[in-house]
Coordinates of C-alpha atoms and ligand atoms in Angstrom, one line a residue:
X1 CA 3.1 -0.5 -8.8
X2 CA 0.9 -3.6 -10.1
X3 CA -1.0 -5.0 -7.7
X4 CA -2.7 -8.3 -8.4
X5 CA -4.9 -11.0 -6.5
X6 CA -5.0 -14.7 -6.5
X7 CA -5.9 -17.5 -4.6
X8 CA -3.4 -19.9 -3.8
X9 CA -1.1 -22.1 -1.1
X10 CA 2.1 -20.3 0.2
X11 CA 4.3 -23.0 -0.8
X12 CA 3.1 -23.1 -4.6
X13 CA 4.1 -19.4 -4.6
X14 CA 7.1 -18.4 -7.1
X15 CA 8.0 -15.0 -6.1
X16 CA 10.9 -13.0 -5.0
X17 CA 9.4 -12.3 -1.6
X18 CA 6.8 -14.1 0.1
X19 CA 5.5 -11.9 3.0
X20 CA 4.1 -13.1 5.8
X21 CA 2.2 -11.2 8.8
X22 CA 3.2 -12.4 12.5
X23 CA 1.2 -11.4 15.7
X24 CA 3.1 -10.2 18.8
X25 CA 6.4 -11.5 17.3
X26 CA 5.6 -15.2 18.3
X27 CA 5.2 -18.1 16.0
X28 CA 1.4 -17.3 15.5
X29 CA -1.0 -15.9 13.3
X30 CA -3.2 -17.5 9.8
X31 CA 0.1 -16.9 7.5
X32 CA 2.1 -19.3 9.4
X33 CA -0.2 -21.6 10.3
X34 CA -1.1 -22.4 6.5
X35 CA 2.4 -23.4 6.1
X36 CA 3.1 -27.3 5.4
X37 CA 5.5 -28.9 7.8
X38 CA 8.8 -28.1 6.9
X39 CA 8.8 -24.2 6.4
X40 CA 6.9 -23.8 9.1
X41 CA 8.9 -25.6 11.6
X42 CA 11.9 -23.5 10.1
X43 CA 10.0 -20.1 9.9
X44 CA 9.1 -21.4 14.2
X45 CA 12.5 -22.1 15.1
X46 CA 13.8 -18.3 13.7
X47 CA 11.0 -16.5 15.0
X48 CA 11.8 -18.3 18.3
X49 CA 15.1 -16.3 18.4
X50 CA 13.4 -13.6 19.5
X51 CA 14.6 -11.3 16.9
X52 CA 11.1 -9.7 15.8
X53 CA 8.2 -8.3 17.2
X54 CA 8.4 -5.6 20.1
X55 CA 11.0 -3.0 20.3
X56 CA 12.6 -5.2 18.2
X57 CA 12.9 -5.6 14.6
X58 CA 9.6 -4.7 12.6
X59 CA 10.9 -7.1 10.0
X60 CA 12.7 -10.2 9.1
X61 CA 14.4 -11.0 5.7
X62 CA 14.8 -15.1 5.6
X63 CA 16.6 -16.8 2.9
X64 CA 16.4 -20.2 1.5
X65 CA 13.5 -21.1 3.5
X66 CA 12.9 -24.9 2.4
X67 CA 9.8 -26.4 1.3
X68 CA 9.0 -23.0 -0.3
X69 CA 9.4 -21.3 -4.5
X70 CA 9.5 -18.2 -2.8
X71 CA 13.5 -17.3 -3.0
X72 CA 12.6 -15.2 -0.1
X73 CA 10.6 -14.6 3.3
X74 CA 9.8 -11.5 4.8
X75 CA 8.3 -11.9 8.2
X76 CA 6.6 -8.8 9.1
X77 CA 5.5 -8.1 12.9
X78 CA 1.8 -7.3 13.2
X79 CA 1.4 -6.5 16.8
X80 CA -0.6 -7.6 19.0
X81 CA -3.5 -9.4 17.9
X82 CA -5.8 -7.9 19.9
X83 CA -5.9 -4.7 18.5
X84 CA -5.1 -6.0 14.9
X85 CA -6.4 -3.4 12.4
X86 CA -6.2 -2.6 8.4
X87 CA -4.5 0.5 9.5
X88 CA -2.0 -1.8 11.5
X89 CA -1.6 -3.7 8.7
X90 CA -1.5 -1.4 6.0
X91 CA 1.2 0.4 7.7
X92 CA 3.4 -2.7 8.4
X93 CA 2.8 -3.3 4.8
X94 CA 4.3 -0.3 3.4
X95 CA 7.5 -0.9 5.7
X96 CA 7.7 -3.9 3.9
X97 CA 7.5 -2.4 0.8
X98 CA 9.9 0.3 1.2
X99 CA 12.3 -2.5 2.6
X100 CA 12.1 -4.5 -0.6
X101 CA 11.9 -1.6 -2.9
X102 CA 15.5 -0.9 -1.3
X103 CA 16.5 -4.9 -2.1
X104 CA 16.7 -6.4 -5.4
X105 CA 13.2 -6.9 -5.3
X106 CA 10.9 -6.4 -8.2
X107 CA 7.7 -8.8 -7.1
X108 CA 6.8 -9.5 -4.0
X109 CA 2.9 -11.6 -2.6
X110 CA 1.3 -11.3 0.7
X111 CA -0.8 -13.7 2.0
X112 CA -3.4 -11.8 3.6
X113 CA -4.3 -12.9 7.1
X114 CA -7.1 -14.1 7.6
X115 CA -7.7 -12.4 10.1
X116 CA -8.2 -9.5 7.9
X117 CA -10.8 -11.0 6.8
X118 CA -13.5 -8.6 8.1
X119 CA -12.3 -6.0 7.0
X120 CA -10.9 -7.1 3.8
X121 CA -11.9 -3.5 1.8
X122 CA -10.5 -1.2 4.2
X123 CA -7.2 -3.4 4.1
X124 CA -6.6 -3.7 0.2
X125 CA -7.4 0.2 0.1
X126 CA -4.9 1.0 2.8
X127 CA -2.6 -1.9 1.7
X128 CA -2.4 0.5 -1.9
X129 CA -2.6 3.5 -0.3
X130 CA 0.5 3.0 2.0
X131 CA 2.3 1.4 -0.3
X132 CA 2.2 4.0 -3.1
X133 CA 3.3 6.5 0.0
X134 CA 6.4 4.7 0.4
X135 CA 7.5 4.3 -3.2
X136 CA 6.5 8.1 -3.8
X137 CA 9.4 10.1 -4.8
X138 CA 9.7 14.2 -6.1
X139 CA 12.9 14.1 -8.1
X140 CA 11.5 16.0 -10.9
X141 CA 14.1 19.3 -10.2
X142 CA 17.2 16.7 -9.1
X143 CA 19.8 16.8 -12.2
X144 CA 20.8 13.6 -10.7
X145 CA 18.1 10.8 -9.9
X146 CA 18.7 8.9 -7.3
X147 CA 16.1 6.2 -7.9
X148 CA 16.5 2.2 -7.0
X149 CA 18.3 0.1 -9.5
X150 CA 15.6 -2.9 -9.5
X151 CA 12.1 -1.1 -8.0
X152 CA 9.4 -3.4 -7.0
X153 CA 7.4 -3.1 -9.2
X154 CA 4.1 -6.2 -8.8
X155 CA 2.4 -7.0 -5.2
X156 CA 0.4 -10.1 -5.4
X157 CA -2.6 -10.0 -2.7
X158 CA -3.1 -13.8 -1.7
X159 CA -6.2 -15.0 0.0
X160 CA -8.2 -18.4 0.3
X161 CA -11.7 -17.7 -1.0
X162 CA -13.2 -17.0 -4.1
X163 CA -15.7 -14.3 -2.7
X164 CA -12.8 -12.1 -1.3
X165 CA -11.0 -11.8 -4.8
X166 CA -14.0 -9.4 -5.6
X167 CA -14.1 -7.4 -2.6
X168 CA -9.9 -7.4 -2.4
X169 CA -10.0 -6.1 -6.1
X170 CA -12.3 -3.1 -5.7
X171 CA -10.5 -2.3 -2.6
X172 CA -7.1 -2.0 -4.8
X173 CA -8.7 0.1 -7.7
X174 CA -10.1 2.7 -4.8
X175 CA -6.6 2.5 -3.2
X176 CA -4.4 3.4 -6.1
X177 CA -6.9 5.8 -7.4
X178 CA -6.9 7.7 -4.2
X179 CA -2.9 7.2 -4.1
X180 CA -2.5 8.8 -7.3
X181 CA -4.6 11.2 -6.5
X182 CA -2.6 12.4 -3.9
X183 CA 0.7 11.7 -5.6
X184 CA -1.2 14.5 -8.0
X185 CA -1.6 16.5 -5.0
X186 CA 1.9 15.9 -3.9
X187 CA 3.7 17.0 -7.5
X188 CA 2.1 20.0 -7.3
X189 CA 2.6 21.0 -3.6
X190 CA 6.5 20.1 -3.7
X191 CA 7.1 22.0 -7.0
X192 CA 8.7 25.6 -6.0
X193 CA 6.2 28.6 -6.2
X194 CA 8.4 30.0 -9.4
X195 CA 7.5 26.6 -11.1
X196 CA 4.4 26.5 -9.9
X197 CA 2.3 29.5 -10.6
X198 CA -1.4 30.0 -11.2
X199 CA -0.5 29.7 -14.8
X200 CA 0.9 26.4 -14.2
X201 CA -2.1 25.0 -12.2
X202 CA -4.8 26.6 -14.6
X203 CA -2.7 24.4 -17.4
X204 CA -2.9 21.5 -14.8
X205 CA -6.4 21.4 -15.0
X206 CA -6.7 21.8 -18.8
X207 CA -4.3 18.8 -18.7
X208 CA -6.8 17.1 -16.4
X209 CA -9.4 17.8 -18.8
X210 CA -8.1 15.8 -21.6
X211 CA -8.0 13.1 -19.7
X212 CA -12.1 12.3 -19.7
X213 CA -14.9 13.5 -21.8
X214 CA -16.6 13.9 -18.4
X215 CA -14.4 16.5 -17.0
X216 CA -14.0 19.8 -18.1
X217 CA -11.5 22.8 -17.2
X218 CA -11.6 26.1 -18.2
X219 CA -9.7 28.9 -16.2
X220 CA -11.2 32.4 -15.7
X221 CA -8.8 35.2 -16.6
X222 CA -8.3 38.5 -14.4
X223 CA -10.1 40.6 -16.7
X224 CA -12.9 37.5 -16.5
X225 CA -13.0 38.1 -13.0
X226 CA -12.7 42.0 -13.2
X227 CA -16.6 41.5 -14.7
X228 CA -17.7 39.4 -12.3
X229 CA -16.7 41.9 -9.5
X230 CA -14.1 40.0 -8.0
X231 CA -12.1 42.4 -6.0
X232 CA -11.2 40.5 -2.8
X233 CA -9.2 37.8 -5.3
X234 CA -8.0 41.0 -7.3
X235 CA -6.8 42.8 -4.5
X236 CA -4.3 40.3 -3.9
X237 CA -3.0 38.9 -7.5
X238 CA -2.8 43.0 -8.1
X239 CA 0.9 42.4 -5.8
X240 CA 2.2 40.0 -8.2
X241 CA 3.5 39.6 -11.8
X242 CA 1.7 36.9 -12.2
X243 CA -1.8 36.6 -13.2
X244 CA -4.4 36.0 -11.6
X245 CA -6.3 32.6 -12.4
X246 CA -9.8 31.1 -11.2
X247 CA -9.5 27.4 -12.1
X248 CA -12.7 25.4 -12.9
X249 CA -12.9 21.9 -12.8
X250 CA -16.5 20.1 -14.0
X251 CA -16.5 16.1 -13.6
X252 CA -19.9 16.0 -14.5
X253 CA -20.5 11.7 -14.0
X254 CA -23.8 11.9 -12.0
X255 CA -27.5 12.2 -13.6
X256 CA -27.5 15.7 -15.8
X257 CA -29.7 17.3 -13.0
X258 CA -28.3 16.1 -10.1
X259 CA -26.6 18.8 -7.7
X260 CA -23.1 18.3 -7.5
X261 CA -20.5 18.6 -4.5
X262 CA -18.4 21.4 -5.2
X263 CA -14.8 21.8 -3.9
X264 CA -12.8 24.7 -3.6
X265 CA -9.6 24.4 -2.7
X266 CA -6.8 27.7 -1.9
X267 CA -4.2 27.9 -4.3
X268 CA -2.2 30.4 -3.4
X269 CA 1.4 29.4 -4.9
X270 CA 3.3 31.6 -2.7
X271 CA 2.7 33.4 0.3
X272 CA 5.4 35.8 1.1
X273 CA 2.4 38.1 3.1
X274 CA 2.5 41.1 1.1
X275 CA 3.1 44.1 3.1
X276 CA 2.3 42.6 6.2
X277 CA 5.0 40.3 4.7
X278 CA 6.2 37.6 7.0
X279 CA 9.2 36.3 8.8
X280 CA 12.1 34.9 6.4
X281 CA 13.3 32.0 8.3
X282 CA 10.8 29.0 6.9
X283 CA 9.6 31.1 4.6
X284 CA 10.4 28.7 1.5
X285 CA 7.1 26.7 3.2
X286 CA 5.0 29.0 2.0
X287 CA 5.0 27.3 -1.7
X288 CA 2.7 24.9 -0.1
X289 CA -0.5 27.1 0.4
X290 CA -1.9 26.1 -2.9
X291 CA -2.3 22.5 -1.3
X292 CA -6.2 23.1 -0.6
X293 CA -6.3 23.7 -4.9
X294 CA -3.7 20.8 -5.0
X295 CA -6.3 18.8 -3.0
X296 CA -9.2 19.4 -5.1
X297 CA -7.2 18.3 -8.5
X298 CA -6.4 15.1 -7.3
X299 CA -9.7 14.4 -5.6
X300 CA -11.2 14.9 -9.4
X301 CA -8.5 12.9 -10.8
X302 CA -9.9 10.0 -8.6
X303 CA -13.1 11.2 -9.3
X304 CA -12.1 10.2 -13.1
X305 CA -10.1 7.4 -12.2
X306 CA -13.0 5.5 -10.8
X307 CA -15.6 6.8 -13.3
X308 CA -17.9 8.3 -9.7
X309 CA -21.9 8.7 -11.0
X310 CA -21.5 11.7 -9.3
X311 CA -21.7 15.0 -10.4
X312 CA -18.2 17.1 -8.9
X313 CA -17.1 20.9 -9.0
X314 CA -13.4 22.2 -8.1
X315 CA -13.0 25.8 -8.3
X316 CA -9.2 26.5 -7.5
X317 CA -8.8 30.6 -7.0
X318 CA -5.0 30.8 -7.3
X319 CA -2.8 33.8 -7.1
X320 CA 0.6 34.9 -5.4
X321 CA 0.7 37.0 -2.2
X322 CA 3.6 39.4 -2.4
X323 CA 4.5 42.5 -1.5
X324 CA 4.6 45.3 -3.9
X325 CA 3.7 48.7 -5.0
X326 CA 0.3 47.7 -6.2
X327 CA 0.0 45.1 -3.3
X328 CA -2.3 45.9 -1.2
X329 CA -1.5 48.1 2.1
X330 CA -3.4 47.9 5.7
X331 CA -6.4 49.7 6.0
X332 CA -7.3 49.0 2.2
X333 CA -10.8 48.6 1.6
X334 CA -11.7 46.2 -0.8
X335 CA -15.3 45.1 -2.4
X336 CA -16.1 41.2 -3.1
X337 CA -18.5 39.9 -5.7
X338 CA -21.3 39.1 -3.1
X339 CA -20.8 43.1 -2.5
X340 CA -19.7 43.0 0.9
X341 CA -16.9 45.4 1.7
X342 CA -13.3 44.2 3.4
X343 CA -11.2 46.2 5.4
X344 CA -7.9 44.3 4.9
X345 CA -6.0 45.0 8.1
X346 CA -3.6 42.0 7.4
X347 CA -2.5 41.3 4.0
X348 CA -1.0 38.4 5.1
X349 CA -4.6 36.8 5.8
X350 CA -5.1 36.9 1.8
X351 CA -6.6 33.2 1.7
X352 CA -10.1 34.3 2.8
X353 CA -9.9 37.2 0.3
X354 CA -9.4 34.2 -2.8
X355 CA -11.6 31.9 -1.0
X356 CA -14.4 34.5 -1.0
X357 CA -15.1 35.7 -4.3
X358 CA -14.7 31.8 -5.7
X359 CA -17.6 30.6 -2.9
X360 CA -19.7 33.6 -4.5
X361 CA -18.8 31.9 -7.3
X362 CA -19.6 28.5 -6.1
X363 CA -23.9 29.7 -5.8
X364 CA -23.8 29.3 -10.0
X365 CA -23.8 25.8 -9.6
X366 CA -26.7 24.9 -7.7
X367 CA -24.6 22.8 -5.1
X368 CA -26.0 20.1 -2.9
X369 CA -23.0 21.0 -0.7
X370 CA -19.5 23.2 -1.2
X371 CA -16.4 22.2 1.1
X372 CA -13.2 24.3 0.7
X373 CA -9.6 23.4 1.5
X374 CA -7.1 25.4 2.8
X375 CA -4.2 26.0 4.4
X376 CA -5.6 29.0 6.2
X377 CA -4.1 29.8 9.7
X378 CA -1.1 29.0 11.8
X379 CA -3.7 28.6 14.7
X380 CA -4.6 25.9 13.3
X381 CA -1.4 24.1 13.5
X382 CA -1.2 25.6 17.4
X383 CA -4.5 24.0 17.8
X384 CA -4.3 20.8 16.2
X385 CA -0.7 20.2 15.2
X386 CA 0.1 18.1 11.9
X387 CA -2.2 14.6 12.7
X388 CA -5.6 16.5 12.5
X389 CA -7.5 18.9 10.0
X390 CA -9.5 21.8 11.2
X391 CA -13.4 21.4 10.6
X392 CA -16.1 24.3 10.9
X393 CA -19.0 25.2 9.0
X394 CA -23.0 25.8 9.0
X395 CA -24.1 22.1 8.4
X396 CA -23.8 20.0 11.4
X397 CA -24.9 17.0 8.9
X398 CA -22.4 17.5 6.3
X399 CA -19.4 18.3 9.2
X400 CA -20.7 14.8 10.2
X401 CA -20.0 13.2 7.2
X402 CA -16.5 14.6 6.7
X403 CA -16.0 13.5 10.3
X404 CA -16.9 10.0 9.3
X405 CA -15.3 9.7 6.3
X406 CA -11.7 11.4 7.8
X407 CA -12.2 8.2 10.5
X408 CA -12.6 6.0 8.0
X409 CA -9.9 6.6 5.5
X410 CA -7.4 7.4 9.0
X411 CA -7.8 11.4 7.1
X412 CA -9.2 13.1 10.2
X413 CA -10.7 16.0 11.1
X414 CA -11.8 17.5 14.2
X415 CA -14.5 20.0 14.4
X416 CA -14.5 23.5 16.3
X417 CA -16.9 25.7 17.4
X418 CA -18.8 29.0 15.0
X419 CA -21.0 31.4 16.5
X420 CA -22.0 35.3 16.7
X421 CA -19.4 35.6 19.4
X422 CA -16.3 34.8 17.5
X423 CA -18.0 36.5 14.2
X424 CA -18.3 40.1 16.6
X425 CA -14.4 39.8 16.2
X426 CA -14.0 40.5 12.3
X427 CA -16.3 44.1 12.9
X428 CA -15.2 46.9 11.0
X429 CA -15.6 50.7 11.8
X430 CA -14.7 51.1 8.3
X431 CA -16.1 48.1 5.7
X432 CA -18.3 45.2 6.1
X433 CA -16.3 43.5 8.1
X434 CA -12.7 43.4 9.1
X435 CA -10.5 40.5 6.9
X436 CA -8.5 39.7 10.7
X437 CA -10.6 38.6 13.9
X438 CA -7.9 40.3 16.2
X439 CA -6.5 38.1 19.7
X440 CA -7.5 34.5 19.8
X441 CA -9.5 32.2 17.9
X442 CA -7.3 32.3 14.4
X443 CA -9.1 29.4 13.0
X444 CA -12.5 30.0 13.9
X445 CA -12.6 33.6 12.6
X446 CA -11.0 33.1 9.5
X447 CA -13.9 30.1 9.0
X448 CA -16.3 33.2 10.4
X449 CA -15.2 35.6 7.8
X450 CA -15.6 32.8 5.1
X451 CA -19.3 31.8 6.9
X452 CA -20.5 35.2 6.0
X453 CA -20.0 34.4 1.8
X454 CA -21.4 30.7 2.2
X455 CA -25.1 31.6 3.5
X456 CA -27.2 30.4 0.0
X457 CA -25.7 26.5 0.7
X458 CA -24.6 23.5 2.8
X459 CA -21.1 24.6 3.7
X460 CA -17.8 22.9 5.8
X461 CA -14.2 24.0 5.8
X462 CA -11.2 22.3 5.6
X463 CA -8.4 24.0 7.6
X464 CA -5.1 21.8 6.1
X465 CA -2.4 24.4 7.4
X466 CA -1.0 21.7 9.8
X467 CA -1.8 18.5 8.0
X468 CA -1.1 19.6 4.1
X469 CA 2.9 19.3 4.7
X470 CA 5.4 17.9 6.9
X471 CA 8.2 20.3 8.1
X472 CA 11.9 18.9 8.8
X473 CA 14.0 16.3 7.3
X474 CA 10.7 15.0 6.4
X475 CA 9.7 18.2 4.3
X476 CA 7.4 17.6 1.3
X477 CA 3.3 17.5 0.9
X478 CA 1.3 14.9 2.2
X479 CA -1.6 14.6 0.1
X480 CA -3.9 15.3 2.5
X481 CA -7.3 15.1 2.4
X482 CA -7.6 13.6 -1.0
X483 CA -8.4 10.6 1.1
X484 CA -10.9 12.2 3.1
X485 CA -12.6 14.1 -0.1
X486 CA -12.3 10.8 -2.2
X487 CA -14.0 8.7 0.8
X488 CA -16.9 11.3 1.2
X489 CA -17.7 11.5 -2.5
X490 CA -17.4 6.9 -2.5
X491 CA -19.7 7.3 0.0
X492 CA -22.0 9.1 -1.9
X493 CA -22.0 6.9 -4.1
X494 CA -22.4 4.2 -2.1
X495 CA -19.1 2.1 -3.2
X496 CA -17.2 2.3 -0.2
X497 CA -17.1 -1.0 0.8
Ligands
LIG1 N1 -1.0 30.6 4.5 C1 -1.1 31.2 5.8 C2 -1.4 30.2 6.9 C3 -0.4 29.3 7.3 C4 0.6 29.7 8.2 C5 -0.4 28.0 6.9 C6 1.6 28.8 8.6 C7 0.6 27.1 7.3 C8 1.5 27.5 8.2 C9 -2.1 32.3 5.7 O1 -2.3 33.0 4.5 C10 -1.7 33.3 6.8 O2 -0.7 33.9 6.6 N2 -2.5 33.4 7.8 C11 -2.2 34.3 8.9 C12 -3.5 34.9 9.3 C13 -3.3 36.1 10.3 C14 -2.6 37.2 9.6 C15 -4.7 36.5 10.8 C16 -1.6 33.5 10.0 O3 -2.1 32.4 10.3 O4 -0.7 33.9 10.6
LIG2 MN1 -0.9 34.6 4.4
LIG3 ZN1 -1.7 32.0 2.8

């Protein structure tokens, strides 16, 4: 969608849909007040019906308003205006928007409320953001499209002064870069795991590539990787008929010598368990544990989008986990680059063994910090459910800043405990270490085994295995946390605002 801003009256607008914010369903609020006389009174007398606001309706579709060009007005209830926020009205916003992408709509204004005013950058992003969620739509394997006859396609942000035109259009640029971002993210977590195969992501990046001399991807093969001594990521890809790929994205935007912030995201494109191979019913979810990868290539697609000066690495280890005659079996011992030794007691906990040998990887770059994304354990969901990402690592500064940032962008996170204790659980009488922590504590063992490969740098983990998907008649990715990474890395840069 086109999203545009302007200064200018409510009654001079011509547009299809004029929208108009309301507080607590009453006749008040800056939109209606900066009506003339006669819409105003009419736009009074309906709202007076009592039809809006509450448990009511969350919207009201008025025709022929006079005094207006609009042809029509779409009263949309903020709540109470107490506890008015962007995030209330972003969200009002895009059920406006999905509303009116339904109708013959194609062009639509808002007139900002004023009493947004404050907060005017946080609403244009969220206004984009949300907006872009509603219109999103995966029919890329339906034979038959079922996509609106006349989609909106232009939103016209209206607001009185001058100054907020500036603010309001950087807002929108962060917004849709972060939205298509995601939208990225989303493609690629919807698309089935026989679609979607390391192959296909390492061609992904290369795609990405072409896209700005500042990025570059290259893909390490297995034989690559063979060289480098990467037998936790080999040990797992050795299951499947498909190779093997580590995926390297380098936006390189910042000053040449400047450390750069280095993701790496799981992308394990199907995650059947292996031997320790997992229940069927649901199983189909398990397309969606490359999401952390998917993460990371949409976080650098915004990265390019909005030209960061900031120097960014994704490294996306992607394989399948299935089982197999080669596959491995419990009780394999396995050795990693950094040389430690796994004994892999579950094959089904395969994304620390990817995630490993790419954060030995991660060292060659020098980073001022390394995050990695991944849907890594069930606990996690048990712990946090599907509103709320999993945080743990070394850096109580950097788990700070993700913290912030999630908060900020309405991405969060919530961090949990590390210590000796919980890393006790992975011993081994065998190897190293053990790749399971046994009873209890899924989330912060799994971060425990990965805490042992991340010692030479400023580390956090991402645990998305509850937020990275929705289940039900809602199934499909969420894009989650390109907003959070995207808001960390504006930060940096100091342009969030
Ligand atoms: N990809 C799964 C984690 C997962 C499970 C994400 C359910 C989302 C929903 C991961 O590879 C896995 O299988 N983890 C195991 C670890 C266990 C064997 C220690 C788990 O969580 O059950
Ligand atoms: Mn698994
Ligand atoms: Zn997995």
């Amino acid at each position: 969608m086109h999203y545009l801003t302007k200064i200018a009256s409510p009654e001079t607008l011509t547009t299809q849909c004029l929208i108009l914010g309301v507080f607590d369903g009453k006749q008040h609020g800056s939109s209606i007040d900066r009506l003339p006389a006669t819409p105003k009174k009419h736009i009074q007398a309906t709202l007076k019906k009592g039809d809006l606001g509450g448990k009511a309706a969350q919207s009201l579709l008025l025709y022929g308003v006079p005094g207006l060009k609009a042809e029509r007005v779409l009263l949309m209830d903020l709540g109470e205006q107490k506890s008015f926020d962007a995030k209330k009205l972003a969200s009002a916003m895009g059920g406006a928007i999905a509303l009116l992408n339904k109708n013959a709509v194609r062009d639509c204004a808002l007139m900002v409320p004023e009493e947004s005013a404050d907060m005017l950058y946080a609403a244009g992003r969220d206004i984009a953001i949300s907006s872009e969620e509603q219109l999103y739509l995966f029919d890329q394997c339906k034979s038959k499209k079922n996509r609106p006859k006349k989609p909106l396609g232009k939103l016209t942000l209206v607001v009185k002064e001058r100054k907020q035109l500036n603010t309001l259009k950087k807002a929108l640029k962060h917004g849709t870069a972060i939205a298509a971002g995601m939208n990225l993210a989303k493609d690629l977590a919807n698309l089935p795991g026989n679609i979607c195969t390391p192959s296909y992501l390492a061609d992904t990046a290369k795609r990405l590539g072409r896209k700005s001399t500042k990025l570059k991807a290259t893909a390490l093969t297995e034989k690559q990787m063979q060289r480098l001594g990467m037998g936790a990521l080999l040990s797992v890809s050795r299951g499947s008929r498909e190779p093997a790929k580590l995926i390297v994205l380098e936006y390189r935007g910042g000053k040449e010598n400047s450390r750069p912030v280095v993701l790496v995201g799981k992308g394990l494109t199907f995650d059947a368990g292996g031997i320790s191979i997992k229940p069927s019913a649901g199983m189909d979810e398990m397309k969606y544990d490359m999401c952390g990868g998917a993460s990371v290539f949409g976080t650098l697609q915004a990265c390019v989008d909005l030209d960061l000066p900031i120097n960014v690495i994704g490294i996306v280890p992607s394989s399948e986990n299935l089982p197999d005659g080669e596959a491995n079996k419990p009780g394999d011992i396995v050795t990693s680059m950094a040389g430690l030794t796994i004994e892999i007691l579950n094959t089904d906990a395969e994304g620390r063994l990817i995630l490993c040998d790419a954060l030995t990887y991660a060292e060659r770059f020098r980073p001022a910090a390394v995050i990695d994304i991944a849907t890594l354990t069930g606990a996690c969901v048990v712990a946090l459910g599907h509103h709320t990402t999993g945080l743990l690592g070394n850096d109580d500064k950097l788990a700070d800043e993700l913290l912030k940032a999630g908060d900020d962008i309405h991405d969060p996170a919530w961090r949990l405990p590390m210590n000796d204790d919980y890393r006790k659980q992975l011993e081994s009488n065998f190897a190293d270490m053990a790749n399971i922590g046994g009873k209890g504590a899924g989330t912060i063992t799994a971060a425990c085994f990965l805490g042992e490969f991340t010692k030479k740098y400023k580390w956090a983990h991402l645990d998305i295995a509850g937020t990275a998907w929705k289940g039900g008649h809602e199934k499909g990715a969420t894009g989650r946390p390109v907003p959070l990474l995207t808001q960390l890395l504006l930060k940096r840069c100091k342009l969030a605002e």
